[in-house]
C-alpha positions as CSV (number, residue, x, y, z in Angstrom):
1,M,58.6,100.6,-79.1
2,S,58.0,103.4,-76.8
3,Q,59.7,103.2,-73.5
4,A,56.1,102.7,-72.1
5,K,55.2,100.3,-74.0
6,R,58.1,97.9,-73.1
7,R,57.9,98.7,-69.6
8,I,54.6,97.2,-70.1
9,A,55.7,93.6,-72.1
10,H,58.5,93.5,-69.9
11,R,56.0,92.8,-67.1
12,F,54.8,90.0,-68.6
13,G,56.3,86.5,-68.2
14,V,54.7,85.1,-71.2
15,A,54.7,85.2,-75.2
16,L,50.8,85.2,-74.7
17,A,51.7,88.3,-72.1
18,L,53.3,91.0,-74.7
19,E,50.4,90.9,-77.1
20,L,48.0,91.4,-74.3
21,A,49.6,93.8,-72.6
22,L,50.2,95.9,-76.0
23,A,46.2,95.5,-76.2
24,A,45.5,96.0,-72.5
25,C,46.5,99.8,-73.7
26,L,43.7,100.2,-76.1
27,I,41.3,99.5,-72.5
28,V,42.7,102.3,-71.1
29,A,42.4,104.5,-74.7
30,T,39.1,103.8,-75.4
31,M,37.5,104.4,-71.8
32,G,37.0,108.4,-72.6
33,A,36.5,109.5,-75.5
34,G,36.9,107.0,-77.8
35,V,33.9,105.2,-76.2
36,M,31.4,108.0,-77.2
37,A,32.5,107.8,-80.3
38,L,32.4,104.8,-81.0
39,L,28.9,104.3,-79.6
40,G,27.7,106.9,-82.3
41,S,28.3,104.6,-85.1
42,A,26.3,102.6,-87.0
43,A,26.6,98.9,-85.4
44,W,25.3,100.9,-82.1
45,A,22.1,102.2,-84.2
46,G,21.9,98.8,-85.2
47,A,21.8,97.3,-82.2
48,A,19.2,100.3,-80.8
49,S,17.1,99.2,-83.7
50,N,16.1,96.3,-81.3
51,A,14.7,98.4,-78.6
52,P,10.6,97.2,-79.4
53,E,12.0,94.0,-77.7
54,A,12.2,95.6,-74.2
55,A,8.5,97.9,-74.9
56,G,7.0,98.5,-72.2
57,E,9.7,98.2,-69.4
58,N,12.1,101.2,-68.8
59,H,14.2,99.7,-65.8
60,V,16.8,96.5,-65.8
61,V,18.2,95.8,-62.1
62,V,21.9,93.2,-62.6
63,S,22.7,91.8,-59.3
64,A,26.5,91.1,-60.4
65,A,30.2,89.7,-59.2
66,L,31.3,91.5,-61.7
67,D,33.7,94.7,-61.4
68,E,32.1,98.1,-62.2
69,E,35.5,99.5,-63.4
70,V,36.7,97.0,-65.6
71,V,33.0,96.1,-66.8
72,A,32.0,100.1,-67.3
73,P,32.9,100.0,-71.7
74,L,29.6,97.5,-72.0
75,L,27.6,99.1,-69.5
76,A,28.6,102.4,-71.3
77,A,28.1,100.8,-74.7
78,F,24.5,99.5,-73.4
79,R,22.9,102.5,-72.1
80,A,24.1,104.1,-75.7
81,A,22.0,100.9,-77.8
82,Y,19.3,101.0,-75.1
83,P,18.6,104.8,-73.6
84,E,15.0,104.6,-72.5
85,I,16.2,101.4,-69.8
86,A,17.3,102.2,-66.8
87,L,20.2,100.0,-66.0
88,D,21.0,99.2,-62.5
89,F,24.5,97.2,-61.7
90,E,24.9,96.1,-58.5
91,D,28.5,95.1,-57.6
92,R,28.8,92.3,-55.7
93,S,31.3,89.4,-54.3
94,T,30.0,85.7,-55.4
95,L,28.3,85.0,-52.5
96,D,26.2,88.1,-52.0
97,V,24.9,87.9,-55.7
98,D,24.1,83.8,-54.9
99,R,22.0,84.8,-51.9
100,S,20.7,87.4,-54.1
101,V,18.8,85.1,-55.6
102,V,16.5,83.9,-53.0
103,A,16.9,86.6,-50.6
104,D,16.1,90.1,-52.5
105,D,12.3,91.1,-52.9
106,P,11.7,91.7,-56.0
107,P,14.6,89.5,-57.1
108,P,17.1,91.3,-59.4
109,D,16.3,90.7,-63.3
110,V,19.2,89.4,-64.7
111,V,22.1,87.6,-62.2
112,I,26.0,87.5,-63.0
113,S,28.7,85.0,-61.2
114,S,31.8,83.8,-61.9
115,A,31.0,81.6,-58.9
116,M,30.1,79.0,-61.9
117,P,28.8,75.7,-59.5
118,W,26.6,78.1,-57.9
119,Q,25.6,80.0,-60.6
120,M,24.4,76.1,-62.3
121,A,22.9,75.1,-58.9
122,R,20.7,78.1,-58.9
123,V,19.4,77.5,-62.3
124,N,18.9,73.8,-61.4
125,Q,16.5,74.3,-59.1
126,G,14.3,76.1,-61.0
127,L,15.2,79.9,-60.5
128,A,16.5,80.8,-64.3
129,R,13.7,81.8,-67.2
130,R,14.0,80.7,-70.5
131,L,16.0,82.6,-73.4
132,D,14.6,82.6,-76.6
133,S,16.3,84.4,-79.3
134,P,18.5,84.7,-82.0
135,E,21.4,84.9,-80.2
136,A,20.2,82.4,-77.4
137,R,19.9,79.9,-80.3
138,T,23.1,80.8,-82.0
139,W,25.4,80.8,-78.7
140,P,28.3,78.3,-78.3
141,E,26.7,75.1,-76.6
142,W,29.8,74.7,-74.9
143,A,29.0,78.1,-73.2
144,K,25.5,77.5,-72.4
145,W,23.0,75.4,-70.5
146,R,19.6,74.5,-72.1
147,D,19.1,78.2,-73.0
148,E,18.8,79.4,-69.5
149,V,22.3,80.2,-68.5
150,F,24.6,81.2,-70.8
151,G,29.0,81.8,-70.2
152,F,29.7,85.1,-71.7
153,T,33.9,85.3,-71.0
154,F,36.2,83.6,-71.5
155,E,39.2,84.5,-68.5
156,P,42.2,82.6,-67.4
157,I,43.2,82.1,-64.2
158,V,46.7,83.5,-63.5
159,M,49.7,84.2,-60.9
160,A,50.6,87.6,-59.9
161,Y,54.4,89.2,-58.4
162,R,55.9,91.9,-57.1
163,L,59.1,93.1,-59.5
164,D,61.4,93.2,-56.8
165,L,60.5,89.0,-56.0
166,S,63.3,88.6,-58.8
167,R,66.1,90.0,-56.5
168,Y,65.8,87.1,-54.3
169,M,64.5,84.3,-56.1
170,L,63.3,83.2,-59.7
171,P,60.1,83.7,-60.2
172,P,57.6,80.8,-60.8
173,Q,56.2,80.0,-63.7
174,T,54.4,77.1,-63.5
175,H,52.8,75.4,-60.5
176,A,55.3,72.9,-59.7
177,D,57.5,75.9,-60.2
178,L,55.3,77.4,-57.0
179,H,55.4,74.7,-54.9
180,Q,59.1,74.2,-54.9
181,L,59.5,78.1,-54.0
182,L,57.6,77.9,-51.3
183,A,59.5,74.6,-50.0
184,T,62.4,76.1,-51.0
185,Q,62.4,79.5,-50.1
186,G,59.4,79.2,-47.2
187,E,61.0,81.5,-44.5
188,R,61.5,84.5,-46.8
189,L,58.1,83.9,-48.4
190,N,56.3,83.7,-44.9
191,G,53.7,85.9,-44.4
192,R,54.3,87.1,-48.0
193,V,51.6,84.7,-50.1
194,T,48.1,85.0,-51.0
195,T,45.3,83.4,-52.4
196,Y,41.6,83.2,-52.3
197,S,39.5,82.0,-49.5
198,P,37.3,78.4,-49.9
199,L,35.8,79.7,-47.2
200,T,34.4,83.5,-47.7
201,S,34.5,83.5,-51.7
202,G,32.5,80.8,-54.0
203,I,35.1,81.3,-56.9
204,G,37.7,80.4,-54.4
205,Y,36.3,77.2,-53.6
206,T,35.9,76.4,-57.7
207,L,39.2,77.2,-58.4
208,L,40.9,74.7,-55.3
209,Q,38.0,71.9,-56.7
210,Q,39.7,72.5,-59.8
211,D,43.2,72.5,-59.2
212,A,42.5,69.4,-57.5
213,R,40.9,67.9,-60.8
214,Y,43.8,68.4,-62.5
215,S,47.2,68.7,-60.8
216,S,48.2,65.5,-58.9
217,R,50.7,67.5,-56.1
218,F,47.7,69.5,-55.5
219,W,47.0,68.5,-51.5
220,E,51.0,68.8,-51.1
221,L,50.3,72.7,-52.8
222,V,47.9,73.5,-50.3
223,A,49.6,71.6,-47.5
224,A,53.3,73.7,-48.3
225,M,51.5,77.1,-48.7
226,G,49.8,76.5,-45.1
227,A,53.5,76.7,-44.2
228,V,54.0,79.8,-44.6
229,G,50.8,80.9,-43.3
230,T,49.1,82.2,-46.3
231,H,46.7,84.7,-46.3
232,L,43.4,84.7,-47.7
233,E,41.7,87.2,-48.9
234,G,38.0,87.4,-50.3
235,S,39.0,89.4,-54.3
236,T,41.4,89.4,-56.6
237,R,41.3,93.4,-56.5
238,A,42.4,92.2,-52.1
239,M,45.4,90.8,-53.1
240,L,46.6,93.1,-56.1
241,E,46.8,95.8,-53.3
242,G,48.5,93.8,-51.0
243,L,51.1,93.3,-53.9
244,S,51.4,96.8,-54.7
245,A,51.7,97.6,-50.9
246,G,54.6,95.6,-50.6
247,R,52.5,93.5,-48.1
248,Y,52.5,90.6,-50.4
249,W,55.1,89.7,-52.6
250,L,52.9,86.2,-54.9
251,G,49.3,85.7,-55.1
252,Y,47.7,82.5,-56.2
253,N,44.8,81.3,-58.7
254,L,44.0,85.8,-59.6
255,L,41.5,86.6,-61.8
256,G,43.7,87.9,-65.2
257,S,40.8,90.3,-66.3
258,Y,41.5,91.9,-62.8
259,A,45.2,91.6,-62.5
260,M,45.6,92.9,-66.5
261,V,44.4,95.8,-66.1
262,Y,45.7,96.1,-62.8
263,A,49.1,95.9,-63.6
264,Q,48.9,98.9,-66.4
265,D,49.1,101.5,-63.8
266,H,51.0,99.5,-60.8
267,P,54.1,98.7,-62.4
268,E,55.4,96.6,-59.3
269,V,53.1,94.3,-60.1
270,I,54.0,91.2,-62.5
271,V,51.4,89.1,-64.3
272,Q,51.9,85.5,-65.0
273,V,50.0,83.0,-67.1
274,P,51.1,79.7,-66.0
275,T,52.8,78.1,-68.8
276,D,51.8,74.3,-67.7
277,Y,48.2,74.9,-67.6
278,S,46.0,77.6,-66.6
279,L,42.0,77.5,-65.7
280,V,40.2,79.4,-67.4
281,M,36.5,80.6,-65.9
282,M,33.3,81.7,-68.0
283,R,31.2,84.4,-66.2
284,M,27.9,83.1,-66.5
285,A,24.6,85.2,-66.7
286,F,20.4,84.4,-66.5
287,I,17.0,85.9,-66.1
288,H,15.1,85.2,-62.7
289,R,12.6,83.2,-62.7
290,D,11.0,86.3,-61.5
291,A,12.7,89.1,-62.5
292,P,10.0,92.0,-62.4
293,H,11.1,93.3,-66.0
294,P,11.8,90.1,-68.1
295,R,11.0,91.6,-71.4
296,A,14.3,94.4,-70.2
297,A,16.4,91.5,-68.7
298,A,15.7,89.4,-72.3
299,T,17.5,92.8,-74.0
300,F,20.3,93.0,-71.5
301,V,21.3,88.9,-71.9
302,N,20.8,89.4,-76.1
303,F,23.5,92.4,-76.0
304,L,26.1,90.4,-73.6
305,L,25.9,87.8,-76.2
306,S,25.0,89.4,-79.5
307,H,28.3,90.5,-81.7
308,A,28.2,94.4,-80.5
309,G,28.5,93.5,-76.9
310,Q,31.0,90.7,-77.8
311,R,33.1,93.6,-79.5
312,V,33.1,95.5,-76.2
313,L,34.3,92.6,-74.9
314,A,36.9,91.9,-77.1
315,G,38.0,95.3,-78.2
316,Q,37.8,97.5,-74.8
317,T,37.8,95.0,-71.6
318,P,39.9,92.5,-71.1
319,L,37.6,90.1,-70.7
320,F,37.4,88.1,-73.3
321,S,34.8,87.5,-75.7
322,V,33.1,84.0,-76.5
323,R,31.4,84.8,-79.7
324,P,32.8,83.2,-82.6
325,G,33.9,85.6,-85.5
326,V,34.2,88.6,-83.0
327,V,37.5,90.3,-83.9
328,G,39.7,92.0,-81.3
329,P,42.8,91.7,-78.9
330,Y,40.8,89.8,-76.1
331,T,38.9,87.2,-77.9
332,A,38.3,83.1,-76.2
333,A,40.0,81.9,-80.2
334,R,43.1,83.8,-80.2
335,L,43.5,83.2,-76.5
336,R,43.4,79.4,-77.3
337,D,45.2,80.2,-80.5
338,Q,48.5,81.4,-78.3
339,V,48.0,79.5,-74.9
340,G,46.4,76.1,-76.9
341,E,46.3,72.8,-75.3
342,R,47.4,74.0,-71.8
343,L,43.8,76.0,-71.6
344,Y,41.9,74.5,-69.2
345,P,38.7,75.4,-69.6
346,I,36.1,75.4,-66.4
347,P,33.4,73.1,-68.5
348,L,29.8,74.4,-68.2
349,N,27.6,71.4,-67.2
350,A,25.9,69.8,-65.3
351,S,29.1,68.1,-63.8
352,L,29.1,71.9,-62.0
353,L,26.2,70.8,-59.8
354,A,28.6,68.3,-57.9
355,F,30.5,70.8,-56.2
356,V,27.8,72.5,-54.6
357,D,26.9,68.9,-53.0
358,S,26.5,69.7,-49.6
359,A,28.6,66.8,-48.5
360,R,31.3,66.7,-51.1
361,R,31.7,70.2,-50.1
362,A,32.1,69.5,-46.4
363,A,34.7,66.6,-47.2
364,F,37.1,68.7,-49.7
365,M,37.0,71.1,-47.1
366,A,37.9,69.3,-43.7
367,R,40.5,68.1,-46.2
368,W,41.8,71.6,-47.0
369,R,41.7,72.7,-43.6
370,D,43.9,69.9,-42.4
371,Q,46.1,69.9,-45.2
372,F,46.5,74.1,-44.9
373,A,47.2,73.5,-41.2
374,K,49.1,70.8,-41.3
375,A,52.4,72.7,-40.6
376,A,51.1,74.8,-38.1
377,R,50.7,71.7,-35.6
């Protein structure tokens, strides 16, 4: 193993991380010429043969809470397979994406977000167009709802910390470890911990709701985070940049897909998949009911679900593919094999609607504010 690979392997604290880190090198290597070589293969020729599906439409607008840098190989693959369709990919926050569903005029053709309850709510309001295609009909039942919205990625939620944290304390591997550190190292960690803000981030709120479901000591953890002056951010990127700059030493509930790619170029950042349990979220995609380009939109979503599109996710991004039978370093099946029963996927079903119920949300946020601010009073 080369020195570079040993350095990458050192930065992931669980057995799963070794394979993920080595595989992540493929992402960097294939972002350039390797992508173009693959796009010229017979696989893409087969995908392009479906082009008549979008006949008469040469434009598709995608409103997405998905870092364009991370998903770039997938977008490049779509453009190569369907060169006649101009793809306009708008990278936004989860709340901005949700607002675009009702505020943009005209609306986006395709809506993608990791804020799963908000996506489900918009679909439940009748704002999604049903997709009738072989890809939709054969998509796993647990990753779709009424053939209207589809979870097409399978992304673990992780912790991250600065490498030099280990000079002062044993880095956390579990949620209980994190709680213990906050309780016993509060003075050293004061102002140096970060996590998502449930006030400004839809995914941040969703993850806290899920933590409350699985952890009996969740509210104690919230209070402990408040006691050390935890900084609340609106994105995983902001948390990672804060770790690199030294403003933060420890980050909680980051999107593993972004963190794993970022750590490749930032050896000071260590990514840790929690060993007691790891939440998994899915990016959900649907075609807007009033999509200006419905056939082009269907072509795009079908590509997300296709073997060709899922192979790109599995082999060239850390977003983890969902479709069974796809082979690559980043697949839901491989993640399950490595982490096993400790993976807790957020279910894609009508239960998500409860999380955006106004009364329930207000009660949850009132308790969160009270617990988070408890130490300051």
